[in-house]
Amino acid sequence: MKIVENIDLAPYNSFGVSVKAARYAEVTSAEDAAELFARPEVTEQGWMALGDGCNVLFTGDYPGTIVRIANREITVENEDSEGAVVRVGGGVEWDDLVEWCVSHELWGVENLSLIPGTVGACPVQNIGAYGAEAADTIREVEIWDTAEGCRRVLKAAECKFGYRESVFKHEWKGRALVLAVRFEFGKTANPRLDYGDVRARVEALGGATLRNIRTAVVEIRRAKLPDHKVVGNAGSFFKNPVVEDSVAERIKAEWPDAPTYPTPHEGMTKLAAGWLIDKCGWKGRSLGRAGVHDRQALVLVNRGGATAEEVITLAQTIRRDVAAKFGVEIDPEVNII
Ligand code: EPU
């Protein structure tokens, strides 16, 4: 197991913020996890799991241990004419898994193409895009339970997945280290084309094959979202707010073009935070060295050398403006550490 002391985290977070962590460990197996969490300095000074650091904003040096999962195995455990159960190590790049599924003709994650990050991080915030989410295909999550010092398997129902939500952000936060995820992918075509211009792009490419859906989603994302390797960012900075229907109706009455989405919760409607921020005039603007992406207002970017404070000041200003104009609170989707 690789352990390094006093490490600069700039290469390990997509905002490119330069802070130090007291310790950094790469864990490949449950045995490694057992060894790591037997060390008093790790349990006493705190730890956090980090995938590719694509959804995190560090606001200062981290005094504990950053733990990364290095298991990059994809194993087909069960396969029949209907589908396949596949165990995927937490260190596999998410988009590599999507490509693997598409090239093996397995359905379920194609709409989640090009989402940055690792498989180990996908259940934590239940990544989602273009009408699909990780929870659609997750069967079980294998974790190291740092409180009990043992490996556990949580069934999907126990993970309580919701919109950018799971138990890993709540009751298991700071306790579970995701080692691997077991997915169930289908072999029957199940194209989901109803979000935005996915259908039009897929049809332009020649029809709803897995490959065409992946290509269409990649094209849409590339057109709207900045590449964090070029411009520091952590994807959507805020969650889309879920409000009472009456609030959505009030906004629609004044701004009929406001996008609204139904939710599984009776009486509640989801609004598009990007649209709200855009309407406040923030798209493309900057405050210090932090800015709002010019093609998607939900994404805050590091225009070069921005500190975490600059990003947070920008986020607070945007939040205040959205509340003043629309009477709606927007909350960060990014983990602020
Ligand atoms: N919109 C604007 N102006 C903007 C941005 C958006 O008017 O600057 C409008 C769009 O025209 C559209 C609506 O707002 O009518 C929604 O925009 P979009 O389809 O781009 O999606 P989003 O709701 O802003 C969510 C996810 C994204 C995901 C897309 C596609 C969240 C927090 N974000 O964004 O996820 O890629 O849907 O499914 O739910 C991420 O989580 O990091 C992420 C990028």
CSV table of C-alpha atoms and ligand atoms in Angstrom, one decimal:
chain,number,residue,atom,x,y,z
A,1,MET,CA,0.0,0.0,0.0
A,2,LYS,CA,1.3,3.4,-1.0
A,3,ILE,CA,1.3,6.1,1.8
A,4,VAL,CA,2.8,9.6,1.3
A,5,GLU,CA,3.1,12.3,3.9
A,6,ASN,CA,2.5,16.1,3.4
A,7,ILE,CA,1.2,16.0,-0.2
A,8,ASP,CA,0.0,18.8,-2.4
A,9,LEU,CA,-3.5,18.1,-3.6
A,10,ALA,CA,-3.5,20.4,-6.6
A,11,PRO,CA,-3.3,17.4,-9.0
A,12,TYR,CA,-6.0,15.6,-7.1
A,13,ASN,CA,-8.9,18.1,-7.3
A,14,SER,CA,-10.5,19.3,-10.5
A,15,PHE,CA,-10.7,22.9,-9.3
A,16,GLY,CA,-6.9,22.8,-9.2
A,17,VAL,CA,-6.8,24.4,-5.7
A,18,SER,CA,-3.4,24.0,-4.1
A,19,VAL,CA,-3.7,22.8,-0.5
A,20,LYS,CA,-1.8,20.1,1.4
A,21,ALA,CA,-3.0,16.9,3.0
A,22,ALA,CA,-1.1,15.5,6.0
A,23,ARG,CA,-1.2,12.0,4.5
A,24,TYR,CA,-2.3,10.3,1.3
A,25,ALA,CA,-2.9,6.5,1.0
A,26,GLU,CA,-3.8,4.3,-2.0
A,27,VAL,CA,-5.9,1.3,-1.0
A,28,THR,CA,-6.3,-1.7,-3.4
A,29,SER,CA,-8.1,-4.3,-1.2
A,30,ALA,CA,-10.0,-4.8,2.0
A,31,GLU,CA,-6.7,-6.1,3.5
A,32,ASP,CA,-5.1,-2.7,2.7
A,33,ALA,CA,-8.1,-0.9,4.3
A,34,ALA,CA,-7.8,-3.0,7.4
A,35,GLU,CA,-4.1,-2.2,7.7
A,36,LEU,CA,-4.6,1.5,7.0
A,37,PHE,CA,-7.5,2.0,9.5
A,38,ALA,CA,-5.6,0.1,12.2
A,39,ARG,CA,-3.1,3.0,12.3
A,40,PRO,CA,-4.0,5.4,15.2
A,41,GLU,CA,-2.9,8.5,13.2
A,42,VAL,CA,-5.5,7.7,10.5
A,43,THR,CA,-8.4,7.2,12.9
A,44,GLU,CA,-7.4,10.1,15.2
A,45,GLN,CA,-6.7,12.8,12.6
A,46,GLY,CA,-9.6,12.0,10.3
A,47,TRP,CA,-9.7,10.7,6.7
A,48,MET,CA,-11.7,11.3,3.6
A,49,ALA,CA,-12.1,9.2,0.4
A,50,LEU,CA,-11.3,11.0,-2.8
A,51,GLY,CA,-12.0,9.7,-6.3
A,52,ASP,CA,-10.7,12.0,-9.0
A,53,GLY,CA,-11.5,15.0,-6.8
A,54,CYS,CA,-14.1,16.2,-9.4
A,55,ASN,CA,-16.8,17.2,-6.9
A,56,VAL,CA,-14.9,18.8,-4.1
A,57,LEU,CA,-13.6,22.2,-3.1
A,58,PHE,CA,-10.9,22.3,-0.5
A,59,THR,CA,-10.9,25.5,1.5
A,60,GLY,CA,-7.7,24.8,3.4
A,61,ASP,CA,-5.0,22.3,4.2
A,62,TYR,CA,-6.5,18.9,5.1
A,63,PRO,CA,-5.1,17.7,8.5
A,64,GLY,CA,-6.0,14.0,8.0
A,65,THR,CA,-5.5,11.2,5.5
A,66,ILE,CA,-6.8,11.3,1.9
A,67,VAL,CA,-7.7,7.8,0.8
A,68,ARG,CA,-7.9,6.7,-2.8
A,69,ILE,CA,-9.0,3.4,-4.0
A,70,ALA,CA,-6.7,1.8,-6.6
A,71,ASN,CA,-8.6,-1.3,-7.5
A,72,ARG,CA,-9.2,-1.1,-11.2
A,73,GLU,CA,-10.7,-4.5,-12.0
A,74,ILE,CA,-13.9,-5.1,-14.0
A,75,THR,CA,-15.2,-8.7,-13.4
A,76,VAL,CA,-18.2,-10.2,-15.0
A,77,GLU,CA,-19.7,-12.4,-12.2
A,78,ASN,CA,-22.8,-13.6,-13.8
A,79,GLU,CA,-24.1,-13.4,-17.3
A,80,ASP,CA,-27.2,-14.7,-19.2
A,81,SER,CA,-29.3,-13.7,-22.2
A,82,GLU,CA,-31.0,-11.0,-20.2
A,83,GLY,CA,-27.9,-9.2,-18.8
A,84,ALA,CA,-24.8,-9.3,-16.7
A,85,VAL,CA,-23.8,-8.7,-13.1
A,86,VAL,CA,-20.5,-6.9,-13.0
A,87,ARG,CA,-18.2,-6.1,-10.1
A,88,VAL,CA,-16.2,-3.0,-10.7
A,89,GLY,CA,-13.3,-1.8,-8.5
A,90,GLY,CA,-13.7,1.7,-7.0
A,91,GLY,CA,-10.6,3.0,-8.8
A,92,VAL,CA,-11.9,2.4,-12.3
A,93,GLU,CA,-12.6,5.7,-14.2
A,94,TRP,CA,-16.3,6.1,-14.5
A,95,ASP,CA,-16.1,6.8,-18.2
A,96,ASP,CA,-13.9,3.8,-18.8
A,97,LEU,CA,-16.7,1.7,-17.4
A,98,VAL,CA,-19.3,3.3,-19.7
A,99,GLU,CA,-17.0,2.6,-22.7
A,100,TRP,CA,-16.6,-1.0,-21.5
A,101,CYS,CA,-20.4,-1.4,-21.3
A,102,VAL,CA,-21.0,0.1,-24.7
A,103,SER,CA,-18.4,-2.1,-26.3
A,104,HIS,CA,-19.9,-5.2,-24.6
A,105,GLU,CA,-23.4,-4.2,-25.7
A,106,LEU,CA,-24.6,-3.7,-22.1
A,107,TRP,CA,-27.3,-1.1,-21.4
A,108,GLY,CA,-27.8,1.1,-18.5
A,109,VAL,CA,-25.0,3.7,-18.2
A,110,GLU,CA,-24.7,5.1,-21.7
A,111,ASN,CA,-26.5,8.4,-20.9
A,112,LEU,CA,-23.8,8.9,-18.1
A,113,SER,CA,-21.0,9.1,-20.7
A,114,LEU,CA,-18.1,11.4,-20.0
A,115,ILE,CA,-19.0,12.2,-16.4
A,116,PRO,CA,-15.6,12.7,-14.7
A,117,GLY,CA,-14.7,10.8,-11.6
A,118,THR,CA,-14.3,7.2,-10.4
A,119,VAL,CA,-16.7,4.3,-9.9
A,120,GLY,CA,-16.0,4.4,-6.1
A,121,ALA,CA,-17.5,7.9,-6.0
A,122,CYS,CA,-20.5,7.2,-8.2
A,123,PRO,CA,-22.8,5.9,-5.4
A,124,VAL,CA,-22.0,8.6,-3.0
A,125,GLN,CA,-23.8,11.4,-4.9
A,126,ASN,CA,-25.6,9.0,-7.2
A,127,ILE,CA,-24.3,10.7,-10.3
A,128,GLY,CA,-26.9,11.5,-12.9
A,129,ALA,CA,-27.3,13.1,-16.3
A,130,TYR,CA,-29.7,13.1,-19.4
A,131,GLY,CA,-32.5,11.2,-17.7
A,132,ALA,CA,-30.4,8.5,-16.1
A,133,GLU,CA,-28.6,8.0,-12.8
A,134,ALA,CA,-26.1,5.5,-11.3
A,135,ALA,CA,-28.8,4.1,-9.0
A,136,ASP,CA,-30.6,2.6,-12.1
A,137,THR,CA,-27.9,0.0,-12.4
A,138,ILE,CA,-26.3,-0.3,-9.0
A,139,ARG,CA,-27.2,-3.6,-7.3
A,140,GLU,CA,-24.8,-3.5,-4.3
A,141,VAL,CA,-22.0,-1.4,-2.9
A,142,GLU,CA,-19.0,-3.1,-1.2
A,143,ILE,CA,-17.6,-0.9,1.6
A,144,TRP,CA,-15.0,-1.0,4.3
A,145,ASP,CA,-16.8,-0.2,7.5
A,146,THR,CA,-14.2,1.8,9.4
A,147,ALA,CA,-16.2,1.8,12.6
A,148,GLU,CA,-16.5,-1.9,12.9
A,149,GLY,CA,-13.3,-2.8,11.0
A,150,CYS,CA,-14.9,-5.1,8.5
A,151,ARG,CA,-16.0,-5.4,4.8
A,152,ARG,CA,-19.8,-5.0,4.3
A,153,VAL,CA,-22.1,-5.2,1.3
A,154,LEU,CA,-25.0,-2.7,1.2
A,155,LYS,CA,-27.9,-3.6,-1.1
A,156,ALA,CA,-29.2,-0.8,-3.3
A,157,ALA,CA,-32.3,-0.3,-1.2
A,158,GLU,CA,-30.0,0.3,1.9
A,159,CYS,CA,-28.1,3.0,0.0
A,160,LYS,CA,-31.3,5.2,-0.1
A,161,PHE,CA,-30.5,6.7,-3.4
A,162,GLY,CA,-32.1,10.0,-4.4
A,163,TYR,CA,-31.3,13.0,-6.5
A,164,ARG,CA,-27.6,13.5,-5.9
A,165,GLU,CA,-28.2,11.7,-2.5
A,166,SER,CA,-27.4,8.5,-0.7
A,167,VAL,CA,-26.6,7.2,2.8
A,168,PHE,CA,-22.9,7.8,2.0
A,169,LYS,CA,-23.5,11.5,2.4
A,170,HIS,CA,-25.4,11.0,5.7
A,171,GLU,CA,-25.4,8.1,8.1
A,172,TRP,CA,-22.4,6.4,6.5
A,173,LYS,CA,-20.4,9.6,6.0
A,174,GLY,CA,-17.0,9.4,7.4
A,175,ARG,CA,-17.5,5.7,8.1
A,176,ALA,CA,-17.8,3.9,4.8
A,177,LEU,CA,-15.0,3.6,2.3
A,178,VAL,CA,-16.4,2.3,-1.1
A,179,LEU,CA,-14.2,-0.6,-2.3
A,180,ALA,CA,-16.2,-1.7,-5.3
A,181,VAL,CA,-19.7,-1.5,-6.9
A,182,ARG,CA,-21.7,-4.4,-8.2
A,183,PHE,CA,-23.9,-3.3,-11.2
A,184,GLU,CA,-26.6,-5.1,-13.2
A,185,PHE,CA,-26.6,-4.2,-16.8
A,186,GLY,CA,-29.2,-5.2,-19.4
A,187,LYS,CA,-28.9,-6.8,-22.9
A,188,THR,CA,-32.3,-5.6,-24.1
A,189,ALA,CA,-32.2,-2.2,-25.8
A,190,ASN,CA,-33.5,0.5,-23.5
A,191,PRO,CA,-32.8,3.9,-25.1
A,192,ARG,CA,-33.6,6.9,-22.9
A,193,LEU,CA,-33.8,9.8,-25.3
A,194,ASP,CA,-36.3,12.2,-23.7
A,195,TYR,CA,-33.8,14.7,-22.1
A,196,GLY,CA,-33.1,17.9,-24.0
A,197,ASP,CA,-31.7,17.4,-27.5
A,198,VAL,CA,-30.5,13.8,-27.0
A,199,ARG,CA,-33.1,12.3,-29.3
A,200,ALA,CA,-32.4,14.7,-32.1
A,201,ARG,CA,-28.7,14.1,-31.9
A,202,VAL,CA,-29.1,10.3,-31.7
A,203,GLU,CA,-31.4,10.3,-34.8
A,204,ALA,CA,-28.9,12.5,-36.7
A,205,LEU,CA,-26.2,9.9,-35.9
A,206,GLY,CA,-28.4,7.1,-37.4
A,207,GLY,CA,-30.6,5.7,-34.6
A,208,ALA,CA,-30.7,4.6,-31.0
A,209,THR,CA,-27.7,2.2,-30.7
A,210,LEU,CA,-25.6,2.2,-27.6
A,211,ARG,CA,-22.7,3.7,-29.5
A,212,ASN,CA,-24.8,6.5,-31.0
A,213,ILE,CA,-26.3,7.4,-27.6
A,214,ARG,CA,-22.8,7.6,-26.1
A,215,THR,CA,-21.5,9.7,-29.0
A,216,ALA,CA,-24.5,12.1,-28.7
A,217,VAL,CA,-24.1,12.6,-24.9
A,218,VAL,CA,-20.3,13.1,-25.3
A,219,GLU,CA,-21.0,15.8,-28.0
A,220,ILE,CA,-23.6,17.6,-25.8
A,221,ARG,CA,-21.4,17.6,-22.8
A,222,ARG,CA,-18.3,18.8,-24.7
A,223,ALA,CA,-20.4,21.6,-26.2
A,224,LYS,CA,-21.6,22.8,-22.8
A,225,LEU,CA,-19.3,21.7,-20.0
A,226,PRO,CA,-15.7,22.8,-19.6
A,227,ASP,CA,-12.9,20.2,-19.5
A,228,HIS,CA,-11.5,20.4,-16.0
A,229,LYS,CA,-8.0,19.5,-17.4
A,230,VAL,CA,-8.1,22.8,-19.2
A,231,VAL,CA,-10.2,25.0,-17.0
A,232,GLY,CA,-10.5,24.1,-13.3
A,233,ASN,CA,-14.1,23.3,-12.3
A,234,ALA,CA,-16.2,20.7,-10.4
A,235,GLY,CA,-19.2,20.3,-12.7
A,236,SER,CA,-22.5,21.6,-11.4
A,237,PHE,CA,-21.6,23.7,-8.4
A,238,PHE,CA,-25.2,23.8,-7.2
A,239,LYS,CA,-28.0,21.3,-7.1
A,240,ASN,CA,-31.2,22.0,-9.0
A,241,PRO,CA,-33.6,23.2,-6.2
A,242,VAL,CA,-36.7,21.2,-5.4
A,243,VAL,CA,-39.5,23.5,-4.4
A,244,GLU,CA,-43.2,23.4,-3.6
A,245,ASP,CA,-45.4,23.5,-6.7
A,246,SER,CA,-46.8,26.9,-5.7
A,247,VAL,CA,-43.3,28.4,-5.9
A,248,ALA,CA,-42.7,26.9,-9.4
A,249,GLU,CA,-46.1,28.2,-10.5
A,250,ARG,CA,-45.3,31.7,-9.2
A,251,ILE,CA,-42.0,31.7,-11.1
A,252,LYS,CA,-43.7,30.3,-14.3
A,253,ALA,CA,-46.3,33.1,-14.1
A,254,GLU,CA,-43.6,35.7,-14.3
A,255,TRP,CA,-41.1,33.8,-16.5
A,256,PRO,CA,-43.0,31.4,-18.7
A,257,ASP,CA,-39.8,30.0,-20.1
A,258,ALA,CA,-38.5,28.8,-16.7
A,259,PRO,CA,-37.7,25.1,-17.0
A,260,THR,CA,-39.5,22.9,-14.5
A,261,TYR,CA,-39.3,19.1,-13.9
A,262,PRO,CA,-41.6,16.7,-12.1
A,263,THR,CA,-40.1,14.9,-9.0
A,264,PRO,CA,-41.0,11.6,-7.4
A,265,HIS,CA,-42.3,13.7,-4.4
A,266,GLU,CA,-46.0,14.8,-4.5
A,267,GLY,CA,-46.4,18.5,-4.6
A,268,MET,CA,-42.7,19.2,-5.3
A,269,THR,CA,-41.1,20.5,-8.6
A,270,LYS,CA,-37.5,20.7,-9.6
A,271,LEU,CA,-36.2,24.0,-11.1
A,272,ALA,CA,-33.0,24.5,-13.2
A,273,ALA,CA,-30.5,26.3,-11.1
A,274,GLY,CA,-28.4,27.1,-14.2
A,275,TRP,CA,-31.4,28.9,-15.7
A,276,LEU,CA,-32.0,30.9,-12.4
A,277,ILE,CA,-28.3,31.9,-12.3
A,278,ASP,CA,-28.3,32.7,-16.0
A,279,LYS,CA,-31.4,35.0,-15.5
A,280,CYS,CA,-29.6,36.8,-12.8
A,281,GLY,CA,-27.0,37.8,-15.4
A,282,TRP,CA,-24.1,35.7,-14.0
A,283,LYS,CA,-23.3,33.6,-17.1
A,284,GLY,CA,-19.8,34.3,-18.2
A,285,ARG,CA,-19.1,36.8,-15.4
A,286,SER,CA,-16.2,36.7,-12.9
A,287,LEU,CA,-15.5,37.8,-9.4
A,288,GLY,CA,-11.8,37.8,-8.7
A,289,ARG,CA,-10.3,34.8,-10.4
A,290,ALA,CA,-13.4,32.7,-10.0
A,291,GLY,CA,-16.1,32.8,-12.7
A,292,VAL,CA,-19.3,31.4,-14.1
A,293,HIS,CA,-18.9,29.2,-17.2
A,294,ASP,CA,-20.1,31.0,-20.4
A,295,ARG,CA,-22.1,28.1,-21.7
A,296,GLN,CA,-23.6,26.6,-18.5
A,297,ALA,CA,-24.2,28.9,-15.6
A,298,LEU,CA,-24.4,26.0,-13.1
A,299,VAL,CA,-20.6,25.5,-13.5
A,300,LEU,CA,-18.2,27.7,-11.6
A,301,VAL,CA,-14.7,27.8,-13.0
A,302,ASN,CA,-11.2,28.7,-11.8
A,303,ARG,CA,-10.1,31.3,-14.3
A,304,GLY,CA,-6.5,30.7,-13.2
A,305,GLY,CA,-5.0,30.7,-9.7
A,306,ALA,CA,-8.4,31.2,-7.9
A,307,THR,CA,-8.4,30.5,-4.2
A,308,ALA,CA,-11.2,28.5,-2.6
A,309,GLU,CA,-12.2,31.7,-0.9
A,310,GLU,CA,-12.7,33.4,-4.2
A,311,VAL,CA,-14.9,30.5,-5.4
A,312,ILE,CA,-16.9,30.6,-2.2
A,313,THR,CA,-17.4,34.3,-2.4
A,314,LEU,CA,-18.7,34.0,-5.9
A,315,ALA,CA,-21.0,31.1,-4.9
A,316,GLN,CA,-22.4,33.1,-2.0
A,317,THR,CA,-23.0,36.2,-4.2
A,318,ILE,CA,-24.8,34.1,-6.8
A,319,ARG,CA,-26.9,32.4,-4.1
A,320,ARG,CA,-27.9,35.7,-2.6
A,321,ASP,CA,-28.9,37.1,-6.0
A,322,VAL,CA,-31.0,34.0,-6.9
A,323,ALA,CA,-32.7,34.2,-3.5
A,324,ALA,CA,-33.4,38.0,-4.0
A,325,LYS,CA,-34.8,37.6,-7.5
A,326,PHE,CA,-36.7,34.4,-7.3
A,327,GLY,CA,-37.2,33.7,-3.5
A,328,VAL,CA,-35.4,30.3,-4.0
A,329,GLU,CA,-32.4,29.0,-2.1
A,330,ILE,CA,-29.8,27.0,-4.1
A,331,ASP,CA,-27.4,24.7,-2.3
A,332,PRO,CA,-24.0,23.5,-3.3
A,333,GLU,CA,-23.7,20.1,-5.0
A,334,VAL,CA,-20.0,20.2,-4.6
A,335,ASN,CA,-18.5,19.0,-1.3
A,336,ILE,CA,-16.9,21.9,0.5
A,337,ILE,CA,-14.1,20.7,2.8
B,1,EPU,N1,-30.1,26.6,-18.6
B,1,EPU,C1,-30.0,28.0,-18.9
B,1,EPU,N2,-28.8,28.6,-18.8
B,1,EPU,C2,-27.7,28.0,-18.3
B,1,EPU,C3,-27.8,26.6,-18.0
B,1,EPU,C4,-29.0,26.0,-18.1
B,1,EPU,O1,-31.0,28.6,-19.4
B,1,EPU,O2,-26.7,28.6,-18.2
B,1,EPU,C5,-31.4,25.9,-18.8
B,1,EPU,C6,-31.2,24.9,-20.0
B,1,EPU,O3,-31.5,25.6,-21.2
B,1,EPU,C7,-32.2,23.9,-19.7
B,1,EPU,C8,-32.2,23.8,-18.1
B,1,EPU,O4,-31.6,25.1,-17.7
B,1,EPU,O5,-33.5,24.2,-20.0
B,1,EPU,C9,-31.3,22.7,-17.6
B,1,EPU,O6,-30.0,22.8,-18.2
B,1,EPU,P1,-29.1,21.5,-18.6
B,1,EPU,O7,-29.9,20.6,-19.4
B,1,EPU,O8,-27.8,21.9,-19.0
B,1,EPU,O9,-28.9,20.7,-17.2
B,1,EPU,P2,-28.8,21.2,-15.7
B,1,EPU,O10,-30.1,20.9,-14.9
B,1,EPU,O11,-28.2,22.5,-15.6
B,1,EPU,C10,-28.1,18.8,-14.8
B,1,EPU,C11,-27.0,18.2,-14.0
B,1,EPU,C12,-25.8,18.0,-14.9
B,1,EPU,C13,-26.1,17.1,-16.0
B,1,EPU,C14,-27.3,17.8,-16.8
B,1,EPU,C15,-27.8,16.9,-17.9
B,1,EPU,C16,-27.4,18.8,-11.7
B,1,EPU,C17,-26.9,19.6,-10.5
B,1,EPU,N3,-26.7,19.0,-12.8
B,1,EPU,O12,-27.7,20.1,-15.1
B,1,EPU,O13,-24.8,17.3,-14.1
B,1,EPU,O14,-25.0,16.9,-16.9
B,1,EPU,O15,-28.4,18.0,-15.9
B,1,EPU,O16,-28.5,15.9,-17.4
B,1,EPU,O17,-28.4,18.1,-11.6
B,1,EPU,C18,-23.0,17.7,-12.6
B,1,EPU,O18,-23.7,17.1,-11.7
B,1,EPU,O19,-21.8,18.0,-12.4
B,1,EPU,C19,-23.5,17.8,-13.9
B,1,EPU,C20,-22.9,18.5,-14.9
